[in-house]
XYZ file of C-alpha atoms in Angstrom:
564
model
C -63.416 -94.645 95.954
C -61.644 -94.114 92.518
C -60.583 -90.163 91.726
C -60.796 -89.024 88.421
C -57.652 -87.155 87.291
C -58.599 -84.061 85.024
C -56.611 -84.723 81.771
C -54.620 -81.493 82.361
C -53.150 -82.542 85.561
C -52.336 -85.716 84.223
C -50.405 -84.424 81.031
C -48.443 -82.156 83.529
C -47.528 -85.064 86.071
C -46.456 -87.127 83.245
C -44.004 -84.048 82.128
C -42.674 -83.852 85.822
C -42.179 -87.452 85.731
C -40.162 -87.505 82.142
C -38.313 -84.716 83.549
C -37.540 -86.894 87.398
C -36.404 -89.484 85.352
C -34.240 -87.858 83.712
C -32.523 -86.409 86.590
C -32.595 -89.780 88.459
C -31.143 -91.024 85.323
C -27.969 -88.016 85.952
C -27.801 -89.253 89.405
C -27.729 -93.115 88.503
C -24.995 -92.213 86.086
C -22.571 -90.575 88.827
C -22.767 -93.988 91.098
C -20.873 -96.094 88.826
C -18.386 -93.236 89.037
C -17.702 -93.682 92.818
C -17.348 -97.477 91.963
C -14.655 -97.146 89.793
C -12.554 -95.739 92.161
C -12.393 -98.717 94.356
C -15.555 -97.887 96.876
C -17.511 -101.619 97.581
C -20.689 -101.388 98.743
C -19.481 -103.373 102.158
C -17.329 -100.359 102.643
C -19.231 -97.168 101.615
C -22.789 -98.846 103.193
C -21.413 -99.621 106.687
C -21.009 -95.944 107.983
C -23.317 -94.523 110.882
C -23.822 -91.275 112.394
C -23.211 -89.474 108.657
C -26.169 -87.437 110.107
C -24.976 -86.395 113.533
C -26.557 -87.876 116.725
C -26.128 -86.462 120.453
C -24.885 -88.418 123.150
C -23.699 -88.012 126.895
C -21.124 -89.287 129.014
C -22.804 -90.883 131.733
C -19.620 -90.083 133.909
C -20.234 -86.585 133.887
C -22.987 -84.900 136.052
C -24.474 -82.838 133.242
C -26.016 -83.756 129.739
C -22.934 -83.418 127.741
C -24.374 -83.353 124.009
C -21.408 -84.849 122.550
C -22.387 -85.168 118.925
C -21.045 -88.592 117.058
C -20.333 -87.206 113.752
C -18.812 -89.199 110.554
C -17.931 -87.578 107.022
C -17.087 -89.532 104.275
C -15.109 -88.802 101.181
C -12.707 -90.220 98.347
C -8.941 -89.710 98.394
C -6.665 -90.897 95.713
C -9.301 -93.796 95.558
C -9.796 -94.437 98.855
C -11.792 -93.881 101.626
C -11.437 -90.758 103.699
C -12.922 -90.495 107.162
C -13.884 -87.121 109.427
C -14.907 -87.854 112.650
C -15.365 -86.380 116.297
C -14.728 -89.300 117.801
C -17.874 -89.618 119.927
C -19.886 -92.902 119.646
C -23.572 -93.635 118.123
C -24.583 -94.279 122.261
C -24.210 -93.080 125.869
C -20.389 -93.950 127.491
C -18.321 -93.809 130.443
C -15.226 -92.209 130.017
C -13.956 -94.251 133.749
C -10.894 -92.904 135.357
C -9.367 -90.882 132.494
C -12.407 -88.664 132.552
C -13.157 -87.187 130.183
C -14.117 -87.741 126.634
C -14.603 -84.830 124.308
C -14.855 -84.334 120.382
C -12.160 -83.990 118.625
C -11.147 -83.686 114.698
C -9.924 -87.013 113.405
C -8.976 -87.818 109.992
C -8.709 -91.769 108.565
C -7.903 -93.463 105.330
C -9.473 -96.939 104.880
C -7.967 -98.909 101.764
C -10.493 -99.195 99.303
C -8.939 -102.668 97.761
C -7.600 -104.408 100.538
C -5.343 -106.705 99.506
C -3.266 -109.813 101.282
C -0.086 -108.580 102.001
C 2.991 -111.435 101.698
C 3.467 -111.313 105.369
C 1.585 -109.948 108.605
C 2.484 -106.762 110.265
C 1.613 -106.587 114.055
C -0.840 -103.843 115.375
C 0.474 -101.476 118.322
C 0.422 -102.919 121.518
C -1.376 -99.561 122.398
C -3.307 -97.006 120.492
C -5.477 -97.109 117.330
C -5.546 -100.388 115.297
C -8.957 -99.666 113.837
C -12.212 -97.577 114.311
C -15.918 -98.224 114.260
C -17.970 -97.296 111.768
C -19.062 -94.141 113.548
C -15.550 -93.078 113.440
C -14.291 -93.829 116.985
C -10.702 -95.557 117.648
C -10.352 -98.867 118.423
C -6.944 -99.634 120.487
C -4.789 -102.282 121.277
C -5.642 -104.952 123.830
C -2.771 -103.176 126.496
C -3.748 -100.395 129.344
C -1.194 -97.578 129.426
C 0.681 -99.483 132.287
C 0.987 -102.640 129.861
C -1.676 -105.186 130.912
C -4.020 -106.776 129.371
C -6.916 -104.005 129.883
C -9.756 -106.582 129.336
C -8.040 -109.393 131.673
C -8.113 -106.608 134.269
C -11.601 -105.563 133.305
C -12.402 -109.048 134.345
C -10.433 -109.299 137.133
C -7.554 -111.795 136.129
C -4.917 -109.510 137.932
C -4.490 -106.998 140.261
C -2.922 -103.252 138.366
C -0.400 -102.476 140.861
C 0.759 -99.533 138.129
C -1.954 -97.286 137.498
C -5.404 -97.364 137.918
C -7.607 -98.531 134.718
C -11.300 -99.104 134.221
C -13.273 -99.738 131.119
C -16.865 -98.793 131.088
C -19.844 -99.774 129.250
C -18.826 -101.624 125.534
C -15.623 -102.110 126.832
C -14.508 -98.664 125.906
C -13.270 -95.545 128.061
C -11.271 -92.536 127.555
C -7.506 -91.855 127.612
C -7.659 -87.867 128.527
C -10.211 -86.798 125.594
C -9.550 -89.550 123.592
C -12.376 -92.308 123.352
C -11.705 -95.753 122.152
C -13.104 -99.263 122.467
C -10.396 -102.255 124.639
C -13.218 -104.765 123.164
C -16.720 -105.264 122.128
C -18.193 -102.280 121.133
C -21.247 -104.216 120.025
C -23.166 -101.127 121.170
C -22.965 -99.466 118.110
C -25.673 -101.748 116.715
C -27.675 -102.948 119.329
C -29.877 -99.921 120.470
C -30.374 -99.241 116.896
C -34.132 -100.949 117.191
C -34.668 -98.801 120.102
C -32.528 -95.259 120.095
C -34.375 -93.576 123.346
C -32.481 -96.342 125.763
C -32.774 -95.051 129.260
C -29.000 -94.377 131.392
C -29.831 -97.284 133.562
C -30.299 -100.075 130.595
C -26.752 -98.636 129.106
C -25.328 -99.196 132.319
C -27.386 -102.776 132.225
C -26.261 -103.871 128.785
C -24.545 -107.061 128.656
C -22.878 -109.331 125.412
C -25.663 -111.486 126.266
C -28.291 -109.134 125.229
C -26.590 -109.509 121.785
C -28.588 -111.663 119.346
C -26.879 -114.667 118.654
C -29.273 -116.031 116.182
C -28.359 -113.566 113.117
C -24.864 -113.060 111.278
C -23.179 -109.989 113.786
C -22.553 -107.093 111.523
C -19.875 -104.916 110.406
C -18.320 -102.515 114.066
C -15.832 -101.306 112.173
C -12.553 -101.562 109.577
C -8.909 -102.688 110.179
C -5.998 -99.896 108.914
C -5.563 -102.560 105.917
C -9.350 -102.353 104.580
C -10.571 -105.531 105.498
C -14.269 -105.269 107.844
C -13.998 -106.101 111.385
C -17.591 -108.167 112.250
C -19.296 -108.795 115.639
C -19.400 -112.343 117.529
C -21.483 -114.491 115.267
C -20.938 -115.527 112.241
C -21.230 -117.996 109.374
C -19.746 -121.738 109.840
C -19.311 -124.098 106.599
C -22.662 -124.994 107.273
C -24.124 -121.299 107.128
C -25.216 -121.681 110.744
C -24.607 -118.842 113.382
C -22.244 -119.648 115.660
C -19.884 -117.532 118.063
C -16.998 -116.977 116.450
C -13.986 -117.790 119.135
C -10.382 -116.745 119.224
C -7.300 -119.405 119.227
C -5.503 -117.857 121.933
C -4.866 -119.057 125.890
C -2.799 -117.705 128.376
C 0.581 -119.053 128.662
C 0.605 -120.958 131.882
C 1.520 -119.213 135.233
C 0.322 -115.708 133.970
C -3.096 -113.729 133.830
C -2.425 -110.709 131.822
C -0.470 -108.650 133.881
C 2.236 -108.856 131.379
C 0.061 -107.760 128.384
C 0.558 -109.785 124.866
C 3.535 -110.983 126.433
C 0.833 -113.123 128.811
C -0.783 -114.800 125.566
C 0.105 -117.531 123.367
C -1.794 -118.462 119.833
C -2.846 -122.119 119.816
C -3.682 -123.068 115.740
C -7.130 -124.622 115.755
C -7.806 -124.033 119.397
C -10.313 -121.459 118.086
C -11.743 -120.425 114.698
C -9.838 -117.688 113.867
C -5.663 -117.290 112.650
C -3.250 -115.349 114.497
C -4.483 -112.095 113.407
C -8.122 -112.872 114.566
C -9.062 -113.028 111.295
C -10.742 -115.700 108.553
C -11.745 -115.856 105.065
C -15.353 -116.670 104.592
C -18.239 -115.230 103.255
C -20.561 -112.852 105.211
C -23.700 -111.544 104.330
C -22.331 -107.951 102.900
C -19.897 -110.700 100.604
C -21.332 -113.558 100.027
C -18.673 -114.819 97.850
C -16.144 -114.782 100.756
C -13.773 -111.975 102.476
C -10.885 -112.036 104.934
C -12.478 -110.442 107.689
C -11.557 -110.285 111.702
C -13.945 -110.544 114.559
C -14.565 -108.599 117.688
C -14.298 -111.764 120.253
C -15.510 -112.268 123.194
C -14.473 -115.628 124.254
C -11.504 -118.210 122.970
C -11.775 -121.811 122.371
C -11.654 -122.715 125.870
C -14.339 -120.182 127.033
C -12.062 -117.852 128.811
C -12.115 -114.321 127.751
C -11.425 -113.950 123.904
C -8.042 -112.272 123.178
C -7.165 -110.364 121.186
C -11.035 -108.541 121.164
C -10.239 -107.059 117.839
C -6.929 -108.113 116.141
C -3.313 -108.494 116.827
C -1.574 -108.358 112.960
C -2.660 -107.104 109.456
C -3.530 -109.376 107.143
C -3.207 -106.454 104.282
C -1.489 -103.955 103.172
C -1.877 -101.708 106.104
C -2.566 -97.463 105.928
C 0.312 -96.271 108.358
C -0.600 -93.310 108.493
C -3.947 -93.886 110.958
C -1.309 -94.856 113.774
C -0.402 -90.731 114.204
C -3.874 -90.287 115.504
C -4.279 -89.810 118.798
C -0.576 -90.283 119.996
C -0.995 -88.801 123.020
C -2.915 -91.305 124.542
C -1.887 -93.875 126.381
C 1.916 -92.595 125.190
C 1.403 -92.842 121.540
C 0.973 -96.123 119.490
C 4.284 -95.794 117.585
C 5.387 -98.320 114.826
C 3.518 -101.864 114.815
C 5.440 -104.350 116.572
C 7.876 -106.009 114.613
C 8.774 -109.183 116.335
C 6.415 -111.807 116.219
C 3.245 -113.140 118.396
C 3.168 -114.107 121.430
C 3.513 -117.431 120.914
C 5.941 -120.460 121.798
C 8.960 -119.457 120.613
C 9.233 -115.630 120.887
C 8.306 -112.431 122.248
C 5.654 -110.278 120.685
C 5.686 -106.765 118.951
C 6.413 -103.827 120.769
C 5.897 -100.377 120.357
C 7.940 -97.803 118.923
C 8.839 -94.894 121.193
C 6.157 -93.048 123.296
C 3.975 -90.105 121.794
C 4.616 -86.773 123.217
C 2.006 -87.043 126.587
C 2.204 -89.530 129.171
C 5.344 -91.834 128.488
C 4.441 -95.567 127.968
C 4.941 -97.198 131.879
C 5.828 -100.933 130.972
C 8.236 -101.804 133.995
C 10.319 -104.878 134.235
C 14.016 -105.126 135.230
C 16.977 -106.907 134.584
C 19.408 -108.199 136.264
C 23.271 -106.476 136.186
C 26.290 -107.601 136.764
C 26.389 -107.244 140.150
C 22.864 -109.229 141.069
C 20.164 -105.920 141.351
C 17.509 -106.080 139.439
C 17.672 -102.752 137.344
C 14.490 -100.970 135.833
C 14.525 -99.859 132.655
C 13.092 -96.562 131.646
C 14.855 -93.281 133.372
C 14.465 -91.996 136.952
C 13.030 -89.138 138.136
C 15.547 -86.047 137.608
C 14.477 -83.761 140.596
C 14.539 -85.354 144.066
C 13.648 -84.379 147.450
C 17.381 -84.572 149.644
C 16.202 -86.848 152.538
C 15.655 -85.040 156.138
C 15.661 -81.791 154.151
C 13.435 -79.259 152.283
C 15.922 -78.801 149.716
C 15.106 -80.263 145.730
C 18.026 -81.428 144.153
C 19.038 -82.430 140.937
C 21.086 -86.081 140.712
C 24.001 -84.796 140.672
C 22.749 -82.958 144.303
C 22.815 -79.339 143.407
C 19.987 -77.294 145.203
C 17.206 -76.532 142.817
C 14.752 -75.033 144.888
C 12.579 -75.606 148.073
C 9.856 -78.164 148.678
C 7.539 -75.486 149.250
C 8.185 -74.399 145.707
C 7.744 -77.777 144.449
C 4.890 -79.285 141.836
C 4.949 -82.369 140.236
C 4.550 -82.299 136.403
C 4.358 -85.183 133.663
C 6.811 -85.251 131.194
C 4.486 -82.754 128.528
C 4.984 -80.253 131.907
C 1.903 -80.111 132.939
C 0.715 -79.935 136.433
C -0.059 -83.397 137.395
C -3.802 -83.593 139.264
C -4.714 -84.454 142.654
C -5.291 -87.950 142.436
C -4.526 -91.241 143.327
C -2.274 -92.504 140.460
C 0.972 -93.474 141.343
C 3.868 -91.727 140.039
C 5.061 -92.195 136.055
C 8.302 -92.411 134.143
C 8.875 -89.190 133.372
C 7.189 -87.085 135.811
C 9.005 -84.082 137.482
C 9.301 -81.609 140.362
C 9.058 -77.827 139.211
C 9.327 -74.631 141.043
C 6.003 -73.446 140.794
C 3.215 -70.991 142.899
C 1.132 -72.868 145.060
C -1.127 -69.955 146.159
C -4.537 -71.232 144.079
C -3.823 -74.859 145.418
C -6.417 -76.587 147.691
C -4.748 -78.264 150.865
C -4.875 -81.325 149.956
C -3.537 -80.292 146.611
C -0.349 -78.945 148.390
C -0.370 -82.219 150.439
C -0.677 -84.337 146.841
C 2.469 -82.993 145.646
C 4.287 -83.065 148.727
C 3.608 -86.866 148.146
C 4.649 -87.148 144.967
C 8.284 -85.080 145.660
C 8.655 -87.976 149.184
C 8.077 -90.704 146.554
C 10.459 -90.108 143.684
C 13.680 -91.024 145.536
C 12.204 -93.865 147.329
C 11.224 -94.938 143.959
C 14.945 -94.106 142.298
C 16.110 -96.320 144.782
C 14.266 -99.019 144.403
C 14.066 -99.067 140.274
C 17.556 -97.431 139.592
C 20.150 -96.651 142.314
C 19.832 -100.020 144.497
C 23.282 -100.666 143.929
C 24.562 -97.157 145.869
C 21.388 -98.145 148.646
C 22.513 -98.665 152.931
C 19.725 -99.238 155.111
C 20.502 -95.650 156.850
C 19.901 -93.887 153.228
C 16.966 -96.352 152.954
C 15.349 -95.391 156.543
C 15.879 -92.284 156.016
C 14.227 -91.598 152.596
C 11.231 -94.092 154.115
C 10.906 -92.289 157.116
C 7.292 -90.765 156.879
C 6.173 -93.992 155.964
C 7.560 -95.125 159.099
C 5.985 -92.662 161.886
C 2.889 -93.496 160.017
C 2.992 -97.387 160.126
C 2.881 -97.231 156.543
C 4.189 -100.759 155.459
C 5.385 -102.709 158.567
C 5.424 -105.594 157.562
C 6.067 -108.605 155.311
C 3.818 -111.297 154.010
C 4.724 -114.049 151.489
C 2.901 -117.267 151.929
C 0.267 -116.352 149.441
C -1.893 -118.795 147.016
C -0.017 -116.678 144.017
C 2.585 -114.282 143.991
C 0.294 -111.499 143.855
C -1.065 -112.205 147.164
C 1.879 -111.128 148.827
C 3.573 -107.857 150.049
C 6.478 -106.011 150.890
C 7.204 -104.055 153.907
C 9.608 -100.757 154.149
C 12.798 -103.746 155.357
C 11.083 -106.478 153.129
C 11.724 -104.959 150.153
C 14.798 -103.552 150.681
C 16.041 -107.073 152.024
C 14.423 -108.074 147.993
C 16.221 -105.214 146.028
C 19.279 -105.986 147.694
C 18.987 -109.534 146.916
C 16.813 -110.472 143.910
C 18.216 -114.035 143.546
C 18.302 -113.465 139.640
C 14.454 -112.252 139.261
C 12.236 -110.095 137.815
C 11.217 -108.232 140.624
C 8.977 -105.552 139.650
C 5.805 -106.495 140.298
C 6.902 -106.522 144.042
C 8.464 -103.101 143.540
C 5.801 -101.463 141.785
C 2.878 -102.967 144.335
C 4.856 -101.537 147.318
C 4.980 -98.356 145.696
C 1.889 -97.908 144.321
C 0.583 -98.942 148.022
C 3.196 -96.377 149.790
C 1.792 -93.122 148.039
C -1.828 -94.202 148.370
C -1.317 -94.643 151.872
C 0.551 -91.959 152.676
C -2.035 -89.928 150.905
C -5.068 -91.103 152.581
C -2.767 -89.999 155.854
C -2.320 -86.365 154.697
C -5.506 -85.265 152.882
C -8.610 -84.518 153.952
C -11.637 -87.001 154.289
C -13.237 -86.087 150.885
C -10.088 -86.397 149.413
C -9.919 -89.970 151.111
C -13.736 -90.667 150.015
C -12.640 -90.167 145.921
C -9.892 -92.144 146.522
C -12.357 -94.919 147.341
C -14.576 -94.048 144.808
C -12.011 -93.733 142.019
C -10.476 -96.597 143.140
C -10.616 -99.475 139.630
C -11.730 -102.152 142.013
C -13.481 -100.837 144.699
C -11.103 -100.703 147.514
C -11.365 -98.612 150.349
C -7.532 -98.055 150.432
C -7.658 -95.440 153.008
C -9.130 -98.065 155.422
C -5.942 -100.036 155.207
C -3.913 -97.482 155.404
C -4.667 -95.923 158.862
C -4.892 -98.327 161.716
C -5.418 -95.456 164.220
C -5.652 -91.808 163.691
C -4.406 -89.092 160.209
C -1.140 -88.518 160.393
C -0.622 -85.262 158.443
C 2.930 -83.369 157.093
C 4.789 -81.605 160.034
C 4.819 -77.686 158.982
C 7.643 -77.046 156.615
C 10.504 -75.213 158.651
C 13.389 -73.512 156.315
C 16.359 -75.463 156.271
């Protein structure tokens, strides 16, 4: 049915609609204005979350309501970002439990630009964020693998426990941030009331590989960072693959160090990147990918990009230096490639200290560590903390273990850290096993000076003496090395002294680090409680029951501590 429209009402709606045209006229004239200061569409249209969305961290026992949060704004031309850091969908903050918001401030070139040469990402920390704002890091775990290759399980972390979650991100203290994928942004999009159990399900094959991937995110030098799939000459979707292998004889352990760039072996250049058009520039833009697999269909390093094409915005590298030990500088030095090492960092932020062991061998034959030992040190067959030089300090009883910000390190099962240290402290809110956690930690340091740093002063009675609760507790007896791979064999308590003593002219520190990363577990599945023992199992980044390795008979707790 037709309704007439009395001739009154319709003079008045025409006035309202001169009028709305007018004003959407105004409006239309204030776009261009945003335009001219160097804002493309590709840019400005990719952001999510500009109204804020709540989200939980399926780690945590309650509904968090973490709200994913993204501002935008212009700054001498280009484009500022606010964030909180929280992603568009539910997470799992893993083993450095636990993610919160936080205030986070980035500048994304507005005209990126090809700079003459490359400049190499951080190893660690922020190299780019999503387009809801969150961080995207460097392919390297805090102890300085390759976090993904350990994801996957191409190595054993005999440094400190690691595990990614769902998207291949996780959190670093309260800092969340994406190791690889992070397709999740887009694909519940269709369907925003996803269920716990299908984010725990999700899987890159879930992804649709039919349709160009879109934008996750921006690189620190303005240029887009897309999904898997993309555009070949033909226009055809294809997985886009990365043109790196592993170097033979290594699986990540080593980091970037482990990886070599192959030219052609993939689609992409040495910074992950191409030129090509995509359907937000159709006339072609340098662009990098978020890969998931190489040329040879092994997992596709570097998962977001290893060097800047552009101009890069140094400033983005300041946020969040505490985690993981602070980003630094980009590397400087190359790729990892044939005929060099790659980038490195620049000196750790002001939290945990970066952890990358190796050692190198002196002029008398030991294989010394770099980094610094431990300053206070429990005097072996005493109560007594000294300092190196061996003054008295205070007693163990006094004694907590602290990182190198001096904070009170928790109850947990991560080995010891460059930089940690023993401070006289009150112990009267500690659980027991809390009190047995730092006992640990004070037995371990000079076991670990010796091995690391002060092999050369080392005698077997110093050595069975500062090893001697491993011994009454069977705590590595024994030697094996006729493994399949290096990393199949172990160190006992005389083994490994036998190696320090005698490194025939090799980097020995994965054998170093395993035994003591082993040594404290097992000593403290020997002194804590059986909860304590159960999260140890269930914290555990692959599922090990290291307690049950550790105790062949029955606990064998600390004696009482007797004044010296």
């Amino acid at each position: 049915m037709i309704r007439k429209i009395p001739l009154a009402l319709l003079i008045f709606i025409i006035f309202l609609s001169c009028f709305n045209s007018e004003e959407t006229q105004t409006n239309k004239m204030e776009e261009p204005e945003v335009r001219t200061e160097g804002i493309p569409d590709y840019l400005s249209d990719a952001w999510l979350c500009l109204e804020s969305k709540e989200v939980d961290d399926m780690d945590t026992e309650e509904n968090d309501k973490w709200k994913c949060q993204v501002d935008l704004s212009i700054e001498n031309g280009d484009l500022l970002i606010k964030s909180t850091g929280i992603p568009n969908h539910d997470f799992e903050s893993g083993l450095g439990c636990c993610a919160e918001e936080g205030d986070y401030t980035w500048i994304i070139p507005s005209r990126p630009a090809i700079a003459d040469e490359v400049t190499w990402a951080p190893d660690r920390g922020p190299i780019a964020i999503t387009v809801t704002g969150v961080a995207i890091f460097g392919p390297e775990e805090g102890p300085g693998g390759d976090a993904v290759a350990l994801h996957f399980e191409y190595f054993e972390e005999d440094r400190q426990p690691i595990q990614i979650g769902v998207c291949g991100g996780h959190s670093a203290g309260s800092f969340f941030h994406y190791h690889f994928d992070a397709n999740c942004i887009h694909w519940h999009e269709e369907n925003p009331n996803i269920s716990m159990t299908e984010w725990r399900d999700y899987d890159r094959n879930k992804l649709d590989s039919k349709i160009h991937s879109p934008i996750l995110g921006f690189a620190f030098d303005g240029f887009p960072i897309y999904g898997p799939f993309g555009w070949n000459y033909d226009e055809d979707v294809v997985e886009i693959k990365s043109s790196y292998r592993l170097k033979e004889g290594e699986d990540g352990y080593n980091g970037i160090g482990s990886w070599e760039y192959i030219e052609g072996l993939g689609d992409l250049d040495e910074c992950n990147g191409r030129f090509s058009p995509t359907p937000e520039v159709p006339e072609g833009i340098y662009h990098y990918h978020s890969t998931q697999l190489n040329g040879e269909g092994v997992i596709g390093f570097p998962y977001f990009l290893l060097c800047y094409k552009g101009i890069v915005e140094e400033s983005n590298f300041n946020n969040m230096a505490d985690a993981q030990g602070g980003a630094g500088p980009p590397g400087r030095n190359g790729p990892p490639g044939r005929n060099g090492p790659p980038g490195r960092n620049g000196p750790p932020g002001d939290g945990m200290p970066k952890d990358r062991y190796s050692c190198a061998i002196d002029s008398n034959g030991y294989c010394i560590f770099t980094g610094n030992p431990h300053q206070e040190l429990l005097s072996s067959g005493t109560n007594k903390i000294l300092d190196r030089r061996g003054n008295f300090l205070f007693n163990i009883e006094d004694a907590v273990a602290t990182n190198s910000s001096g904070e009170i390190l928790n109850a947990k099962g991560t080995p010891s850290m460059e930089g940690d240290r023993l401070i006289k402290s009150s112990k009267v809110h500690m659980t027991e096993d809390e009190i047995a956690f730092h006992r640990v930690m004070a037995t371990m340091y000079p076991i670990r000076n010796a091995l690391m740093y002060d092999v050369s002063e080392l005698n077997i009675k110093e050595w069975n003496l500062l090893t001697q609760e491993l011994e009454i507790r069977k705590i590595k007896d024994s030697t094996f090395t006729g493994g399949a791979t290096p990393r199949d064999n172990y160190f006992g308590r005389q083994g490994i002294f036998d190696l320090v003593k005698n490194p025939r002219g090799r980097d020995i520190h994965h054998d170093v680090m395993k035994f003591l990363e082993e040594s404290s577990i097992y000593l403290l599945c020997h002194v804590t409680s059986d909860n304590f023992n159960e999260m140890l199992k269930d914290t555990h980044p692959e599922g090990h029951d290291p307690c049950k390795d550790a105790i062949l008979g029955s606990k064998i707790p600390f004696k009482p501590l007797l004044s010296n």
